[in-house]
C-alpha cells in the first residue's frame, strides 16, 4: 500500500476542521502539518460527552468535521498560551468513538495503536486517526497558538479546550480504507 | 543521632520534582543520541531527533519534558542514625510534592479515589518507599512516572521449571503487546524473584539506574543484553513508527525467591525518563 518508506518524507499541509475531500485523500504513513482548530478531550471528558449524548443533551461544541486531540496539558506559565501538550494514549478512548463519529467527528490525534473495532469504525464513518510524538510535549506546545476553556472546567487538565494550532506535526496512523501504520511498521522492521 | 528537619526534606523533594520534569538526565540524552546513530528507519530517526530537541527545549525554555508529569514516587533511603524532627516524614514528602508541582507548573494527575476519580489538585499523595540503611544521612530519589507507560507494565508468577527462557519470553511478550502505547523507545525495568510485591518493586527500582548502565552481576548483565536484542528485533521502533530502536535499555534486578515460584515483573518506562536524587 505504501511506497518505499512506511512514513512518507513529503509533508502535506492540512486544515482542521477537516473537509471530506481531505479526509478521503489521506493515507496511513503520510506526514501532515495542521493549521486550524482542535478540541481537546481525554478520559474524564469523553465520559461526560457520552453521558450528554445518552441523556439527549446538546454537546459543548459541534462535532461536525472536527478533530479531537487526546491531551491533558500542563498549566501555562504566566504570559504563555499553554504548558507542555503532548498526546496521551489513544486506545483508552476506543470505547467512546462510535457516538462521536456518528455526530460528525472526522479526526482524532493521540499516541499508540487502536483496536480493530476503531479501525473498522474509521472506515465506516470515513474518519482518520493521526499519531503525533508522545513525550515531545515541549516541542508540540510551540505549535499551539491559542487555547481557551470550552467545557468541564472542574476537570482541570482533563477539561475540553479549544486550541488554535499552526504547523502542528502528525502522521496519519489509520485512514478511511483500513490502512494501519503500526502494523506496516512491524512488518517492515520486525525480525 | 543526626537530626534532619522535615522542612529540609520538603524543600529537597520540591526541588527534585521540578528538576526531574525539566532536566532529563545526561545518560538518557546520550542514549537517545546513540540510538539516532543506530536507527535505520527514517521515521524513527525523525522521532529521535525531535526527542533530543525536546529535551533541549524543556531545559532551556522551561517547558516540562512531557505533559504527563507523572505519579510522584519517592524512594527514601534513611540512615539508621537519623532522627527526623519538626514533622511527619510522609507529610513532609507530600508537602514537597505539592509545592514542587505548583511552583514548577507541573500537571496534577492524581485522583483521590480510583472509582470517584476527583483530582486531588496538587499531585499528592506520592507513592513513598522507605528503606532503612546504615549511616546518618537520607538519600531521596524522586521519580515522575507517566501513566501511559505504567499501564503497559505487567507481572506474572511463573513456576520454577519455566526458568530463564520463561522470563525472557514473558518480558519480550510484554514489550511486544505494550511498547507502542508506552512511548517508545522505552526503558524496560525487570524484576525477577522475590514475592509478588517485592518483584514489582525491584522492577521499578531497576529503572533508577542511569539509563543503559549494566547490572554489576555479569550473568544478569548478559541477560539484559539478550533481552535488549530480542526487544529491538520486534521492529516497533520509536513511537511505533517502525525501526531498530524499540528500547533504549533493559535493566534487570533479581532477588532470592521461594522454592515454589519464579516471579517476574516488567515495569515499562517511557523515553521521558524522569529521575532525580539528592543526599541529605
Coordinates of C-alpha atoms in Angstrom, one line a residue:
Chain A
X1 CA 0.0 0.0 0.0
X2 CA 2.8 2.5 0.7
X3 CA 5.9 3.1 -1.4
X4 CA 9.5 2.8 -0.2
X5 CA 9.2 4.2 3.3
X6 CA 6.3 3.4 5.5
X7 CA 6.2 7.0 6.7
X8 CA 6.5 9.4 3.7
X9 CA 9.2 12.1 3.5
X10 CA 6.9 14.6 1.9
X11 CA 4.8 16.8 4.3
X12 CA 1.2 17.7 3.5
X13 CA -0.4 20.9 4.9
X14 CA -4.0 20.4 6.0
X15 CA -6.6 22.4 7.8
X16 CA -8.7 21.5 10.8
X17 CA -11.7 21.1 10.9
X18 CA -11.3 18.6 8.1
X19 CA -13.2 18.6 4.9
X20 CA -14.4 15.4 3.3
X21 CA -12.1 15.6 0.3
X22 CA -9.0 15.8 2.6
X23 CA -10.2 13.0 4.9
X24 CA -10.7 10.7 1.9
X25 CA -7.4 11.5 0.4
X26 CA -5.2 10.9 3.4
X27 CA -3.3 7.6 3.6
X28 CA -1.6 5.9 6.6
X29 CA 2.1 6.9 6.7
X30 CA 1.6 10.5 5.4
X31 CA 3.2 13.3 7.4
X32 CA 0.9 16.3 7.9
X33 CA 1.2 19.8 9.4
X34 CA -2.1 21.0 10.7
X35 CA -3.3 24.6 10.8
X36 CA -6.7 25.3 12.4
X37 CA -8.8 24.3 15.4
X38 CA -8.6 21.3 17.6
X39 CA -10.8 20.4 20.6
X40 CA -9.1 18.5 23.4
X41 CA -10.6 15.6 25.3
X42 CA -9.3 12.7 27.2
X43 CA -10.7 10.1 29.7
X44 CA -12.9 12.0 32.0
X45 CA -14.2 14.5 29.4
X46 CA -15.0 11.7 27.0
X47 CA -17.1 10.0 29.7
X48 CA -19.0 13.2 30.2
X49 CA -19.6 13.8 26.5
X50 CA -21.0 10.3 26.2
X51 CA -23.3 10.9 29.2
X52 CA -24.6 14.1 27.5
X53 CA -25.3 12.1 24.3
X54 CA -27.1 9.4 26.3
X55 CA -29.2 12.0 28.0
X56 CA -30.1 13.6 24.7
X57 CA -28.5 16.9 25.7
X58 CA -26.5 19.2 23.5
X59 CA -22.7 18.9 23.4
X60 CA -20.5 21.8 24.3
X61 CA -19.3 22.0 20.7
X62 CA -20.5 20.9 17.3
X63 CA -18.5 17.8 16.3
X64 CA -19.1 18.2 12.5
X65 CA -15.7 17.8 10.8
X66 CA -13.8 18.4 14.0
X67 CA -10.6 17.0 15.2
X68 CA -10.2 15.9 18.8
X69 CA -6.7 15.9 20.3
X70 CA -6.2 13.5 23.2
X71 CA -4.2 15.7 25.6
X72 CA -4.1 16.9 29.1
X73 CA -1.7 19.8 29.1
X74 CA 0.5 21.2 32.0
X75 CA -0.6 24.6 33.4
X76 CA 0.6 27.6 31.3
X77 CA 3.3 29.8 32.8
X78 CA 2.4 33.4 33.0
X79 CA 2.4 35.0 29.6
X80 CA 2.2 31.7 27.8
X81 CA -0.7 30.2 25.8
X82 CA -0.2 26.7 27.3
X83 CA 2.2 24.4 29.0
X84 CA 3.6 21.2 27.6
X85 CA 1.0 19.4 25.5
X86 CA 1.9 16.0 24.0
X87 CA -0.6 13.3 23.2
X88 CA -2.0 10.7 25.6
X89 CA -2.7 7.0 24.8
X90 CA -5.4 6.9 22.1
X91 CA -6.7 3.3 22.8
X92 CA -8.2 4.4 26.2
X93 CA -10.7 6.4 24.1
X94 CA -11.6 3.4 21.8
X95 CA -14.9 2.6 23.5
X96 CA -16.1 6.2 23.2
X97 CA -15.5 6.5 19.5
X98 CA -18.8 5.5 17.7
X99 CA -21.2 8.0 19.2
X100 CA -18.8 10.8 18.4
X101 CA -18.2 9.6 14.8
X102 CA -22.0 9.4 14.4
X103 CA -22.1 13.1 15.2
X104 CA -19.6 14.1 12.6
X105 CA -16.1 13.7 14.3
X106 CA -13.6 13.4 11.4
X107 CA -10.2 13.2 13.1
X108 CA -8.5 12.1 16.3
X109 CA -4.9 12.6 17.4
X110 CA -3.1 10.7 20.1
X111 CA -0.3 8.2 20.6
X112 CA -0.1 4.5 20.2
X113 CA -2.3 2.0 18.3
X114 CA -6.0 1.4 18.3
X115 CA -8.3 -1.6 18.3
X116 CA -9.6 -3.3 15.2
X117 CA -13.0 -2.0 16.2
X118 CA -11.8 1.6 15.8
X119 CA -10.1 0.8 12.5
X120 CA -13.4 -0.5 11.3
X121 CA -15.3 2.5 12.6
X122 CA -13.0 4.9 10.8
X123 CA -13.7 3.1 7.6
X124 CA -17.5 3.1 8.3
X125 CA -17.8 6.7 9.2
X126 CA -15.0 8.0 6.9
X127 CA -12.7 9.5 9.5
X128 CA -8.9 9.4 10.2
X129 CA -6.7 8.8 13.2
X130 CA -3.4 10.6 13.5
X131 CA -0.4 10.0 15.8
X132 CA 2.0 12.6 17.0
X133 CA 5.0 12.1 19.2
X134 CA 4.3 11.1 22.7
X135 CA 6.8 12.8 25.1
X136 CA 7.7 15.6 22.6
X137 CA 5.4 17.8 24.7
X138 CA 7.6 20.8 25.0
X139 CA 8.1 21.0 21.2
X140 CA 4.5 20.4 20.5
X141 CA 3.5 23.3 22.8
X142 CA 5.1 25.7 20.4
X143 CA 2.7 24.9 17.6
X144 CA -0.3 25.8 19.8
X145 CA -1.1 29.4 19.3
X146 CA -4.3 29.9 21.4
X147 CA -6.0 27.8 24.0
X148 CA -9.4 28.5 25.6
X149 CA -11.6 26.6 28.0
X150 CA -14.8 25.2 26.4
X151 CA -16.4 22.9 29.0
X152 CA -16.0 20.8 32.2
X153 CA -13.6 23.3 33.8
X154 CA -13.6 21.5 37.1
X155 CA -11.8 18.5 35.4
X156 CA -8.7 20.7 35.4
X157 CA -6.3 19.3 32.8
X158 CA -9.0 16.9 31.6
X159 CA -11.4 19.8 30.6
X160 CA -12.3 20.4 27.0
X161 CA -10.2 23.2 25.4
X162 CA -10.4 24.8 22.0
X163 CA -6.9 25.1 20.5
X164 CA -5.7 27.1 17.6
X165 CA -2.7 25.4 16.0
X166 CA -0.1 26.3 13.4
X167 CA 2.2 23.8 11.7
X168 CA 1.2 21.1 14.2
X169 CA 3.0 17.8 13.3
X170 CA 1.3 14.5 13.0
X171 CA 1.4 11.2 11.0
X172 CA -1.7 9.5 9.5
X173 CA -1.9 6.3 11.5
X174 CA -5.2 4.9 10.3
X175 CA -7.1 6.1 7.1
X176 CA -10.6 5.7 5.7
X177 CA -9.6 2.5 3.8
X178 CA -8.4 0.5 6.8
X179 CA -4.6 1.0 6.4
X180 CA -2.7 0.6 9.6
X181 CA 0.7 2.4 10.0
X182 CA 1.6 0.4 13.2
X183 CA 1.0 -3.0 11.5
X184 CA 3.1 -1.9 8.5
X185 CA 5.9 -0.8 10.8
X186 CA 6.2 -4.2 12.5
X187 CA 6.0 -6.0 9.1
X188 CA 8.8 -3.9 7.7
X189 CA 11.2 -3.8 10.6
X190 CA 10.4 -6.9 12.7
X191 CA 13.0 -9.7 12.6
Chain B
X1 CA 21.7 10.7 66.3
X2 CA 21.9 13.2 63.5
X3 CA 18.8 15.4 63.3
X4 CA 17.3 16.4 59.9
X5 CA 14.4 18.8 59.8
X6 CA 11.2 17.8 58.0
X7 CA 11.2 21.2 56.3
X8 CA 14.5 20.4 54.6
X9 CA 13.1 17.2 53.3
X10 CA 10.1 19.1 51.9
X11 CA 12.3 21.6 50.2
X12 CA 14.5 18.9 48.7
X13 CA 11.5 17.0 47.3
X14 CA 10.1 20.2 45.9
X15 CA 13.4 20.9 44.0
X16 CA 13.7 17.3 42.8
X17 CA 10.2 17.3 41.4
X18 CA 10.9 20.3 39.3
X19 CA 14.4 19.3 38.2
X20 CA 13.2 15.8 37.2
X21 CA 10.5 17.2 34.9
X22 CA 12.6 19.9 33.3
X23 CA 16.1 18.4 33.1
X24 CA 16.3 15.0 31.6
X25 CA 19.4 13.1 32.8
X26 CA 22.6 13.1 30.7
X27 CA 22.6 9.3 30.4
X28 CA 19.1 9.4 28.8
X29 CA 20.1 12.1 26.3
X30 CA 23.3 10.2 25.5
X31 CA 21.2 7.0 24.9
X32 CA 18.9 8.9 22.5
X33 CA 21.8 10.2 20.6
X34 CA 23.4 6.8 20.4
X35 CA 20.0 5.4 19.2
X36 CA 19.9 8.0 16.4
X37 CA 23.2 6.6 15.1
X38 CA 21.9 3.1 15.0
X39 CA 18.3 3.7 13.8
X40 CA 17.8 2.9 10.2
X41 CA 14.1 3.9 9.7
X42 CA 13.7 7.5 8.5
X43 CA 10.6 8.0 10.6
X44 CA 12.4 6.5 13.6
X45 CA 15.3 8.9 13.1
X46 CA 12.9 11.8 12.8
X47 CA 11.3 10.9 16.1
X48 CA 14.7 10.6 17.9
X49 CA 15.8 13.9 16.5
X50 CA 12.7 15.6 17.8
X51 CA 13.1 13.9 21.2
X52 CA 16.6 15.2 21.6
X53 CA 15.4 18.7 20.6
X54 CA 12.5 18.3 23.0
X55 CA 15.0 17.7 25.9
X56 CA 16.8 20.9 25.0
X57 CA 13.7 23.0 24.7
X58 CA 12.4 21.6 28.0
X59 CA 15.5 22.6 29.9
X60 CA 16.3 25.9 28.2
X61 CA 12.8 27.2 27.7
X62 CA 11.1 25.9 30.8
X63 CA 8.5 23.5 29.4
X64 CA 8.1 20.2 31.2
X65 CA 9.7 17.5 29.1
X66 CA 6.3 15.7 29.0
X67 CA 2.8 16.9 29.8
X68 CA 2.3 13.8 31.9
X69 CA 4.4 15.0 34.8
X70 CA 3.7 11.7 36.4
X71 CA 2.8 10.0 39.6
X72 CA 5.5 11.1 42.0
X73 CA 7.3 8.2 43.5
X74 CA 9.7 8.9 46.4
X75 CA 12.4 6.4 47.3
X76 CA 13.9 7.2 50.7
X77 CA 17.0 5.5 52.0
X78 CA 17.1 6.6 55.6
X79 CA 20.2 6.1 57.7
X80 CA 19.6 4.3 61.0
X81 CA 21.4 7.2 62.7
X82 CA 18.9 9.8 61.6
X83 CA 16.1 11.4 63.5
X84 CA 13.5 13.4 61.5
X85 CA 12.4 16.4 63.6
X86 CA 9.8 19.1 63.2
X87 CA 7.1 17.0 61.5
X88 CA 5.9 13.7 60.0
X89 CA 8.2 12.3 57.3
X90 CA 5.5 11.3 54.9
X91 CA 3.7 14.6 55.3
X92 CA 7.0 16.4 54.6
X93 CA 7.4 14.5 51.3
X94 CA 3.8 15.3 50.2
X95 CA 4.2 18.9 51.1
X96 CA 7.3 19.0 48.9
X97 CA 5.4 17.3 46.0
X98 CA 2.5 19.8 46.3
X99 CA 4.8 22.8 46.4
X100 CA 7.0 21.4 43.5
X101 CA 4.1 20.7 41.2
X102 CA 2.6 24.2 41.9
X103 CA 5.8 26.2 41.6
X104 CA 7.0 24.2 38.6
X105 CA 3.8 24.5 36.7
X106 CA 3.5 20.7 36.6
X107 CA 0.3 18.8 35.9
X108 CA -1.8 17.4 38.7
X109 CA -2.5 13.9 37.6
X110 CA -3.7 12.1 40.7
X111 CA -7.3 11.2 41.5
X112 CA -8.2 10.7 45.2
X113 CA -10.5 7.7 44.7
X114 CA -10.0 5.1 41.9
X115 CA -13.8 5.0 41.3
X116 CA -14.9 8.5 42.0
X117 CA -11.9 10.0 40.2
X118 CA -11.8 13.5 41.5
X119 CA -8.4 15.1 41.0
X120 CA -6.5 16.0 44.3
X121 CA -5.3 19.1 42.5
X122 CA -1.6 19.1 43.7
X123 CA -0.4 15.7 42.5
X124 CA -0.4 14.2 46.1
X125 CA -0.2 11.8 47.6
X126 CA 3.1 10.4 46.4
X127 CA 3.9 6.7 46.5
X128 CA 6.6 6.5 49.1
X129 CA 9.1 3.7 49.6
X130 CA 11.3 3.8 52.6
X131 CA 14.4 1.6 53.3
X132 CA 16.5 1.8 56.5
X133 CA 20.2 1.7 55.7
X134 CA 23.4 2.1 57.8
X135 CA 24.6 5.7 58.2
X136 CA 23.3 9.1 59.2
X137 CA 22.0 10.6 56.0
X138 CA 18.9 10.4 53.9
X139 CA 19.0 9.7 50.2
X140 CA 15.9 10.9 48.4
X141 CA 15.2 9.8 44.8
X142 CA 12.2 11.2 43.1
X143 CA 10.7 9.5 40.0
X144 CA 8.0 11.2 38.0
X145 CA 6.3 8.2 36.4
X146 CA 4.0 8.6 33.4
X147 CA 0.6 6.8 33.4
X148 CA 0.7 5.6 29.8
X149 CA 3.8 3.5 30.2
X150 CA 2.9 2.4 33.8
X151 CA -0.3 1.0 32.2
X152 CA 1.7 -1.3 29.9
X153 CA 3.5 -2.9 32.9
X154 CA 2.8 -6.5 33.8
X155 CA 3.8 -9.2 36.2
X156 CA 3.4 -13.0 36.4
X157 CA 4.0 -15.7 39.0
X158 CA 5.9 -18.3 36.8
X159 CA 6.7 -21.7 38.1
X160 CA 10.4 -22.6 38.5
X161 CA 10.5 -25.1 35.6
X162 CA 9.9 -22.1 33.2
X163 CA 13.4 -20.9 34.1
X164 CA 15.3 -18.2 32.3
X165 CA 13.6 -18.8 29.0
X166 CA 10.2 -18.3 30.6
X167 CA 11.3 -15.0 32.0
X168 CA 12.7 -13.9 28.6
X169 CA 9.5 -14.9 26.8
X170 CA 7.4 -13.0 29.3
X171 CA 9.4 -9.8 29.1
X172 CA 9.6 -9.8 25.3
X173 CA 5.9 -10.6 25.0
X174 CA 5.0 -7.7 27.5
X175 CA 7.0 -5.3 25.4
X176 CA 5.5 -6.6 22.2
X177 CA 2.0 -6.1 23.5
X178 CA 2.5 -2.8 25.2
X179 CA 5.5 -0.8 24.0
X180 CA 3.7 1.0 21.2
X181 CA 1.5 2.7 23.9
X182 CA 4.3 3.3 26.3
X183 CA 6.1 6.0 24.3
X184 CA 8.9 4.0 22.7
X185 CA 11.9 3.9 22.7
X186 CA 11.1 2.6 26.2
X187 CA 13.3 1.7 29.1
X188 CA 12.4 -1.7 30.5
X189 CA 12.7 -2.4 34.2
X190 CA 12.6 -6.1 35.0
X191 CA 12.3 -7.8 38.4
X192 CA 12.9 -11.5 38.8
X193 CA 12.4 -13.3 42.1
X194 CA 11.2 -12.2 45.5
X195 CA 7.5 -12.3 46.2
X196 CA 4.5 -10.9 44.2
X197 CA 5.1 -7.4 45.8
X198 CA 8.9 -7.4 46.0
X199 CA 9.2 -8.5 42.4
X200 CA 7.2 -5.5 41.2
X201 CA 9.1 -3.1 43.5
X202 CA 12.5 -4.3 42.2
X203 CA 11.3 -3.9 38.6
X204 CA 10.7 -0.3 39.4
X205 CA 14.0 0.1 41.3
X206 CA 15.8 -1.3 38.2
X207 CA 14.7 1.9 36.4
X208 CA 16.6 4.1 38.9
X209 CA 20.0 3.1 37.5
X210 CA 21.4 5.6 34.9
X211 CA 19.9 4.6 31.6
X212 CA 21.9 1.8 29.9
X213 CA 24.2 1.1 32.9
X214 CA 24.5 -2.7 33.2
X215 CA 23.8 -4.7 36.3
X216 CA 27.1 -5.3 38.2
X217 CA 26.4 -9.0 38.2
X218 CA 27.9 -10.4 34.9
X219 CA 25.2 -13.1 34.3
X220 CA 22.4 -10.5 34.9
X221 CA 24.1 -8.0 32.6
X222 CA 24.2 -10.7 29.9
X223 CA 20.5 -11.3 30.3
X224 CA 19.9 -7.6 29.9
X225 CA 21.8 -7.7 26.6
X226 CA 19.9 -10.7 25.4
X227 CA 16.6 -9.1 26.3
X228 CA 17.5 -5.8 24.6
X229 CA 18.5 -7.5 21.4
X230 CA 15.2 -9.5 21.3
X231 CA 13.1 -6.5 22.0
X232 CA 14.8 -4.4 19.4
X233 CA 14.2 -7.2 16.9
X234 CA 10.5 -6.6 17.3
X235 CA 10.7 -3.7 14.9
X236 CA 8.2 -1.5 16.8
X237 CA 10.7 1.4 16.7
X238 CA 10.5 5.0 18.0
X239 CA 6.8 5.8 18.7
X240 CA 5.8 2.6 17.0
X241 CA 6.6 4.1 13.5
X242 CA 8.9 1.2 12.8
X243 CA 12.7 0.8 13.3
X244 CA 15.6 -0.8 15.1
X245 CA 15.2 1.0 18.5
X246 CA 12.2 -0.1 20.5
X247 CA 14.0 0.1 23.8
X248 CA 17.0 2.2 24.9
X249 CA 17.9 -0.2 27.7
X250 CA 16.8 -3.2 29.8
X251 CA 17.6 -3.1 33.4
X252 CA 17.2 -6.4 35.4
X253 CA 17.2 -6.8 39.2
X254 CA 17.0 -10.1 41.0
X255 CA 16.1 -11.2 44.5
X256 CA 16.0 -14.7 46.1
X257 CA 12.7 -16.5 45.8
X258 CA 10.6 -19.3 47.2
X259 CA 11.2 -22.9 46.1
X260 CA 7.7 -22.9 44.5
X261 CA 7.9 -19.7 42.5
X262 CA 9.6 -17.7 39.8
X263 CA 8.0 -14.2 39.9
X264 CA 8.7 -11.8 37.1
X265 CA 7.6 -8.2 36.7
X266 CA 8.1 -5.7 33.9
X267 CA 7.9 -2.0 34.7
X268 CA 7.7 -0.1 31.5
X269 CA 9.2 3.4 31.4
X270 CA 8.8 5.8 28.5
X271 CA 11.8 7.7 26.9
X272 CA 10.8 10.6 29.1
X273 CA 12.6 9.0 32.0
X274 CA 12.5 11.4 34.9
X275 CA 14.5 10.5 38.0
X276 CA 16.5 12.8 40.3
X277 CA 18.4 12.1 43.5
X278 CA 19.7 14.2 46.4
X279 CA 21.6 13.2 49.5
X280 CA 21.0 15.0 52.8

